[in-house]
Tab-separated table of C-alpha atoms and ligand atoms in Angstrom:
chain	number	residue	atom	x	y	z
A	1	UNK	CA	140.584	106.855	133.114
A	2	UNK	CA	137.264	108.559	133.925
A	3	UNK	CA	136.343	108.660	130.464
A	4	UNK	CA	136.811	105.309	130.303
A	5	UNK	CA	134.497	104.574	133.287
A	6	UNK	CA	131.717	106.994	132.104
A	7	UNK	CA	131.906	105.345	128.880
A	8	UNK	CA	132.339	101.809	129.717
A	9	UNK	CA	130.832	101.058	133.083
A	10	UNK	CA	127.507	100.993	131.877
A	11	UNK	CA	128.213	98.969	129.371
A	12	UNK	CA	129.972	96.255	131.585
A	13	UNK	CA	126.518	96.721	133.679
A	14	UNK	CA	124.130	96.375	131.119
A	15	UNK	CA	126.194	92.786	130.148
A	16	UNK	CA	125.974	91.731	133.833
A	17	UNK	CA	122.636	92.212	134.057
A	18	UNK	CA	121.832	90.309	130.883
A	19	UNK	CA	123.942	87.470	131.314
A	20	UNK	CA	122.799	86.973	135.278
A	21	UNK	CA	119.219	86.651	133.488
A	22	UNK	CA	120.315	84.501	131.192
A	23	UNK	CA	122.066	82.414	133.536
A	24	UNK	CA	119.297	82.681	136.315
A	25	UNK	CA	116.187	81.723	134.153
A	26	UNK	CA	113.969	80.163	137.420
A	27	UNK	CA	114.371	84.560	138.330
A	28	UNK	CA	111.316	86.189	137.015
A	29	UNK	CA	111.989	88.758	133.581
A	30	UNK	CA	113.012	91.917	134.828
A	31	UNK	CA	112.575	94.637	133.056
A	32	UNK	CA	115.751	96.068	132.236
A	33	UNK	CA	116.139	100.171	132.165
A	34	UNK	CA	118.904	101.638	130.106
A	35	UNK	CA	118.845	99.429	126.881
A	36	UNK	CA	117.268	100.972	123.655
A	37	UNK	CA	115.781	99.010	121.712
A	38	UNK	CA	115.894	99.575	118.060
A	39	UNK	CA	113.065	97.654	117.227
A	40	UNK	CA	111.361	100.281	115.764
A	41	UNK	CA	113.608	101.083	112.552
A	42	UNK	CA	112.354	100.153	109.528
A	43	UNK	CA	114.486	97.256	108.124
A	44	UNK	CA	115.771	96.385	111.408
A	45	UNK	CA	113.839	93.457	112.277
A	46	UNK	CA	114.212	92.069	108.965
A	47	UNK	CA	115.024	88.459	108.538
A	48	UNK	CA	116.694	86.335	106.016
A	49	UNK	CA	117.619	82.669	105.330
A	50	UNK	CA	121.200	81.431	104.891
A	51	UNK	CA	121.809	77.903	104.132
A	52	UNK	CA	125.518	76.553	104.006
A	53	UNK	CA	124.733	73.889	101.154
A	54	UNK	CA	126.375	70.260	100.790
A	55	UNK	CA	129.985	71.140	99.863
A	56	UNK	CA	129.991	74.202	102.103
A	57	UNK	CA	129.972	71.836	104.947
A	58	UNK	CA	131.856	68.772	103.824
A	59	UNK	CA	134.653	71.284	103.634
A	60	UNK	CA	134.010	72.739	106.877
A	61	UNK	CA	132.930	76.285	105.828
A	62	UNK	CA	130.176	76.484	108.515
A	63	UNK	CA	132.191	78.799	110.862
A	64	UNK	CA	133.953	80.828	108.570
A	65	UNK	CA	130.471	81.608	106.998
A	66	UNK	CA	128.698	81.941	110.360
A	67	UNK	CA	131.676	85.020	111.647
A	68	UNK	CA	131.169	86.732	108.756
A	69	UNK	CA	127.333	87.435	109.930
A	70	UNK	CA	128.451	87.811	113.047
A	71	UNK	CA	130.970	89.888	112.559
A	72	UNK	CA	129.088	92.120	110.319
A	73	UNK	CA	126.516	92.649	113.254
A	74	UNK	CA	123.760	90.578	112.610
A	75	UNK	CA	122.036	88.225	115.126
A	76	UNK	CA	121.445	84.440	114.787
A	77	UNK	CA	117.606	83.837	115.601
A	78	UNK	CA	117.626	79.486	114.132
A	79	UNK	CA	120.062	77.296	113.268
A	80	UNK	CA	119.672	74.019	112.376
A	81	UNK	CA	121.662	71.139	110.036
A	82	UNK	CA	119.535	68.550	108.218
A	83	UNK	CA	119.298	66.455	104.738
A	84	UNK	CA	116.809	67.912	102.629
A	85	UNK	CA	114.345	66.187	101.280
A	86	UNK	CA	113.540	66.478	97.149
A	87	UNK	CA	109.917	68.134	98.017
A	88	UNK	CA	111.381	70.224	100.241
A	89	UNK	CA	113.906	71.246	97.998
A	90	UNK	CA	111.633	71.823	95.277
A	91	UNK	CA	109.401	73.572	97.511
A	92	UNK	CA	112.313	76.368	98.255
A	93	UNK	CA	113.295	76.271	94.327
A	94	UNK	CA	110.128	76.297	93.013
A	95	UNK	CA	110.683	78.816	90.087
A	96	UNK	CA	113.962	76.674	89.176
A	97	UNK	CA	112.268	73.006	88.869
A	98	UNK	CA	111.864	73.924	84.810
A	99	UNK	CA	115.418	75.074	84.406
A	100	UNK	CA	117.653	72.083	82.469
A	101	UNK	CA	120.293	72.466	85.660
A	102	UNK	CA	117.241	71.293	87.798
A	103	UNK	CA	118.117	67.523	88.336
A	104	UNK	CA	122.048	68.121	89.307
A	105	UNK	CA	120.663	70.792	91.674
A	106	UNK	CA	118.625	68.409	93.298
A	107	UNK	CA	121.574	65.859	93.299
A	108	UNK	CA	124.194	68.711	94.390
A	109	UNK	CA	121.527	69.585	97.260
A	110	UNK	CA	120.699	66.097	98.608
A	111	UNK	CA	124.536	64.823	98.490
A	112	UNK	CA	124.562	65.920	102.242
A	113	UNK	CA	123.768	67.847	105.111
A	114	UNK	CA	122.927	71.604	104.817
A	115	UNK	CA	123.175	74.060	107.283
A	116	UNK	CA	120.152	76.468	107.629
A	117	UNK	CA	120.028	80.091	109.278
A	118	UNK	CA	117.878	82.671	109.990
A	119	UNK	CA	119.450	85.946	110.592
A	120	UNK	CA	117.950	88.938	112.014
A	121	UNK	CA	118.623	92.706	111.650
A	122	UNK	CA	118.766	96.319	109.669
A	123	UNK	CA	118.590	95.428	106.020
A	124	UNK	CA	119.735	92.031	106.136
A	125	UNK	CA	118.002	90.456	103.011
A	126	UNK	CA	120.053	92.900	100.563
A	127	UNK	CA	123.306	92.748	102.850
A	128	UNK	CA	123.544	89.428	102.600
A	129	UNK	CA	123.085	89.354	99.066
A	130	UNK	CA	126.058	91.360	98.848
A	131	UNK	CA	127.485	89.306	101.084
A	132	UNK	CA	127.005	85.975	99.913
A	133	UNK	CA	127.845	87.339	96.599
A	134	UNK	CA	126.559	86.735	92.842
A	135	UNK	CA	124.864	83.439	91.400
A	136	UNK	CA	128.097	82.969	89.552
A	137	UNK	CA	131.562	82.484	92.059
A	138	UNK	CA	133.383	83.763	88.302
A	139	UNK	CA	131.539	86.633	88.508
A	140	UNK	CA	131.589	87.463	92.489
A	141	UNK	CA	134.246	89.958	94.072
A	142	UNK	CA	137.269	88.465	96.496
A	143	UNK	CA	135.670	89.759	100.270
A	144	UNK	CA	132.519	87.977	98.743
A	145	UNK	CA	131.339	84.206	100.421
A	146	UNK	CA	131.347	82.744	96.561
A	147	UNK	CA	133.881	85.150	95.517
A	148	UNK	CA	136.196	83.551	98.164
A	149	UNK	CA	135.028	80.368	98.754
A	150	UNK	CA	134.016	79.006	95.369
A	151	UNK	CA	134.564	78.477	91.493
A	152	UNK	CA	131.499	77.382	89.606
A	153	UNK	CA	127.913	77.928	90.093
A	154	UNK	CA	127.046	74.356	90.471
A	155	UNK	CA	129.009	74.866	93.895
A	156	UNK	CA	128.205	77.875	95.202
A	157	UNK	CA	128.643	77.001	98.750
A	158	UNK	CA	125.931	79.049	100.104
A	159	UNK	CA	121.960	80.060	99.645
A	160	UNK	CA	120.585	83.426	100.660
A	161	UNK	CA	117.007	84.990	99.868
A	162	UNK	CA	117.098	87.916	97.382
A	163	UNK	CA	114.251	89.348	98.695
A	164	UNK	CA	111.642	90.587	102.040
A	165	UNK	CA	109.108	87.940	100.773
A	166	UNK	CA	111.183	85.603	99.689
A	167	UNK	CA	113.120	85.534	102.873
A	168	UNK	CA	109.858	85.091	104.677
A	169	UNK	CA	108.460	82.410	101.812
A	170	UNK	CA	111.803	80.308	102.573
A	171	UNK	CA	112.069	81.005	106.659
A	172	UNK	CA	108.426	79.514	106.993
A	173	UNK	CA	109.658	76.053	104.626
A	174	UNK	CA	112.829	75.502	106.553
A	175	UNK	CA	111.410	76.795	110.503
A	176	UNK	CA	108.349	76.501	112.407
A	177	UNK	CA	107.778	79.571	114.393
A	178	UNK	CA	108.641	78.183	117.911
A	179	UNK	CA	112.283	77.231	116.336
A	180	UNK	CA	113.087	81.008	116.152
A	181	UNK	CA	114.969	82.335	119.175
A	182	UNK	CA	113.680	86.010	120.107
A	183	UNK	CA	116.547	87.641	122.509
A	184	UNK	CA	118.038	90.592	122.848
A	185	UNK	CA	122.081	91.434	121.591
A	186	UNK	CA	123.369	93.240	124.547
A	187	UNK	CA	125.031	95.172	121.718
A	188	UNK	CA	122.635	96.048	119.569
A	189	UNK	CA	122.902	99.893	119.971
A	190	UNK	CA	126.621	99.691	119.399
A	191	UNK	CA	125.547	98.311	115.689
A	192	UNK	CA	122.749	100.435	115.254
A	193	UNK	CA	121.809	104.225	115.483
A	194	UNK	CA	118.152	104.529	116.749
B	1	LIG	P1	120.996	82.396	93.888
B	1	LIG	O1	121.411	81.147	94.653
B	1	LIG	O2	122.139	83.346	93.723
B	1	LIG	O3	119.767	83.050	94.475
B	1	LIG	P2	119.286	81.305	91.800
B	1	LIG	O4	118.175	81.423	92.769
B	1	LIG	O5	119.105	81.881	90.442
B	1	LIG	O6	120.633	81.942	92.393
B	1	LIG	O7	119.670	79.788	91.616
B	1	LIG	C1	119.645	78.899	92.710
B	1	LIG	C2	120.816	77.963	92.607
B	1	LIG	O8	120.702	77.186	91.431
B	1	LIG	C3	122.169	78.656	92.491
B	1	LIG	O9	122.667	79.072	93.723
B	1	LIG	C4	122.992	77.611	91.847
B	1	LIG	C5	122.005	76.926	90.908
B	1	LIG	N1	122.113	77.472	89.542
B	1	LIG	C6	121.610	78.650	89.107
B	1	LIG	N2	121.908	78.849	87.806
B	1	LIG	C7	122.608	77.749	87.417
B	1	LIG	C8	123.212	77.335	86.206
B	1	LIG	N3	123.148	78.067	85.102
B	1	LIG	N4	123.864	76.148	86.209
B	1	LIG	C9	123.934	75.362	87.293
B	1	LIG	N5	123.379	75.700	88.467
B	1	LIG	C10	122.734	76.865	88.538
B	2	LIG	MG1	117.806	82.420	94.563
């Protein structure tokens, strides 16, 4: 019992005092004593797009896709659902527009809405990657997004950057700056080692 208060008191503290800021904005900041950040690793304030693409959401894959980030530990900094236009589209697959697949890409991507994410944290541009799975569903392990979720590469369900610059390349086309949400997980040292 007093192990469990020594270890989970401050815990419970730290969350009140975050979510009575966050539900008190008009309060000024306060700077809150206790919390490490982890800012400083390398990797750790790495970013990455995810986009749920036109057949991930017309069959209602959005959530399942958005736990598994969640779950994994990695925060949500923009989210937003749109049609994409063909010069967008062929601004974020530039080195594809040559590739004979081009035009059903195009048609596969503008068929509907697409659900676009940045997430935030340590390493996420190759975890995702693994994540997400390979390019091919045939070809990507069961635990996988494509691997579960998908049979053929022209339906692949989801996007994800492959790389630090590409990540920041794609996060600029689909986001302006201001639409990226900086806040603090309240349990970001329970994911992370400083
Ligand atoms: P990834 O999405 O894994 O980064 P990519 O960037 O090479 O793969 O290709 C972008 C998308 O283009 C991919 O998710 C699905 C489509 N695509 C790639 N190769 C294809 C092919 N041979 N036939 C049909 N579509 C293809
Ligand atoms: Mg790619």
């Amino acid at each position: 019992m007093l192990l469990q208060r020594v270890l989970f008191l401050p815990l419970v503290t730290q969350w009140n005092r975050h979510a009575t800021q966050n539900l008190i904005p008009r309060f000024p900041a306060v700077r809150l004593t206790g919390f490490r950040s982890n800012s400083s690793l390398p990797g750790a304030k790495e970013q990455t797009l995810i986009a749920v693409k036109p057949d991930g959401v017309q069959r209602r894959l959005v959530g399942q896709i958005i736990r598994r980030f969640e779950q994994k530990g990695f925060k949500l900094v923009g989210l937003k659902m749109l049609q994409v236009s063909e010069e967008l589209l062929s601004q974020h697959y530039c080195q594809l527009t040559r590739k004979p697949f081009y035009p059903s890409l195009v048609k596969y991507m503008t068929s509907g809405p697409v659900v676009v994410m940045v997430w935030e944290g340590q390493d996420v541009v190759q975890s995702s990657r693994l994540m997400v799975g390979p390019t091919n569903p045939a070809a990507a392990p069961a635990g996988t997004v494509r691997g579960d979720f998908s049979l053929h590469v022209s339906r692949n369900v989801v996007h994800a950057s492959d790389s630090l610059e590409g990540a920041q390349r794609e996060i600029q086309l689909w986001f302006q700056g201001k639409d990226l949400v900086k806040w603090d997980c309240w349990d970001q040292t329970l994911t992370c080692e400083e």
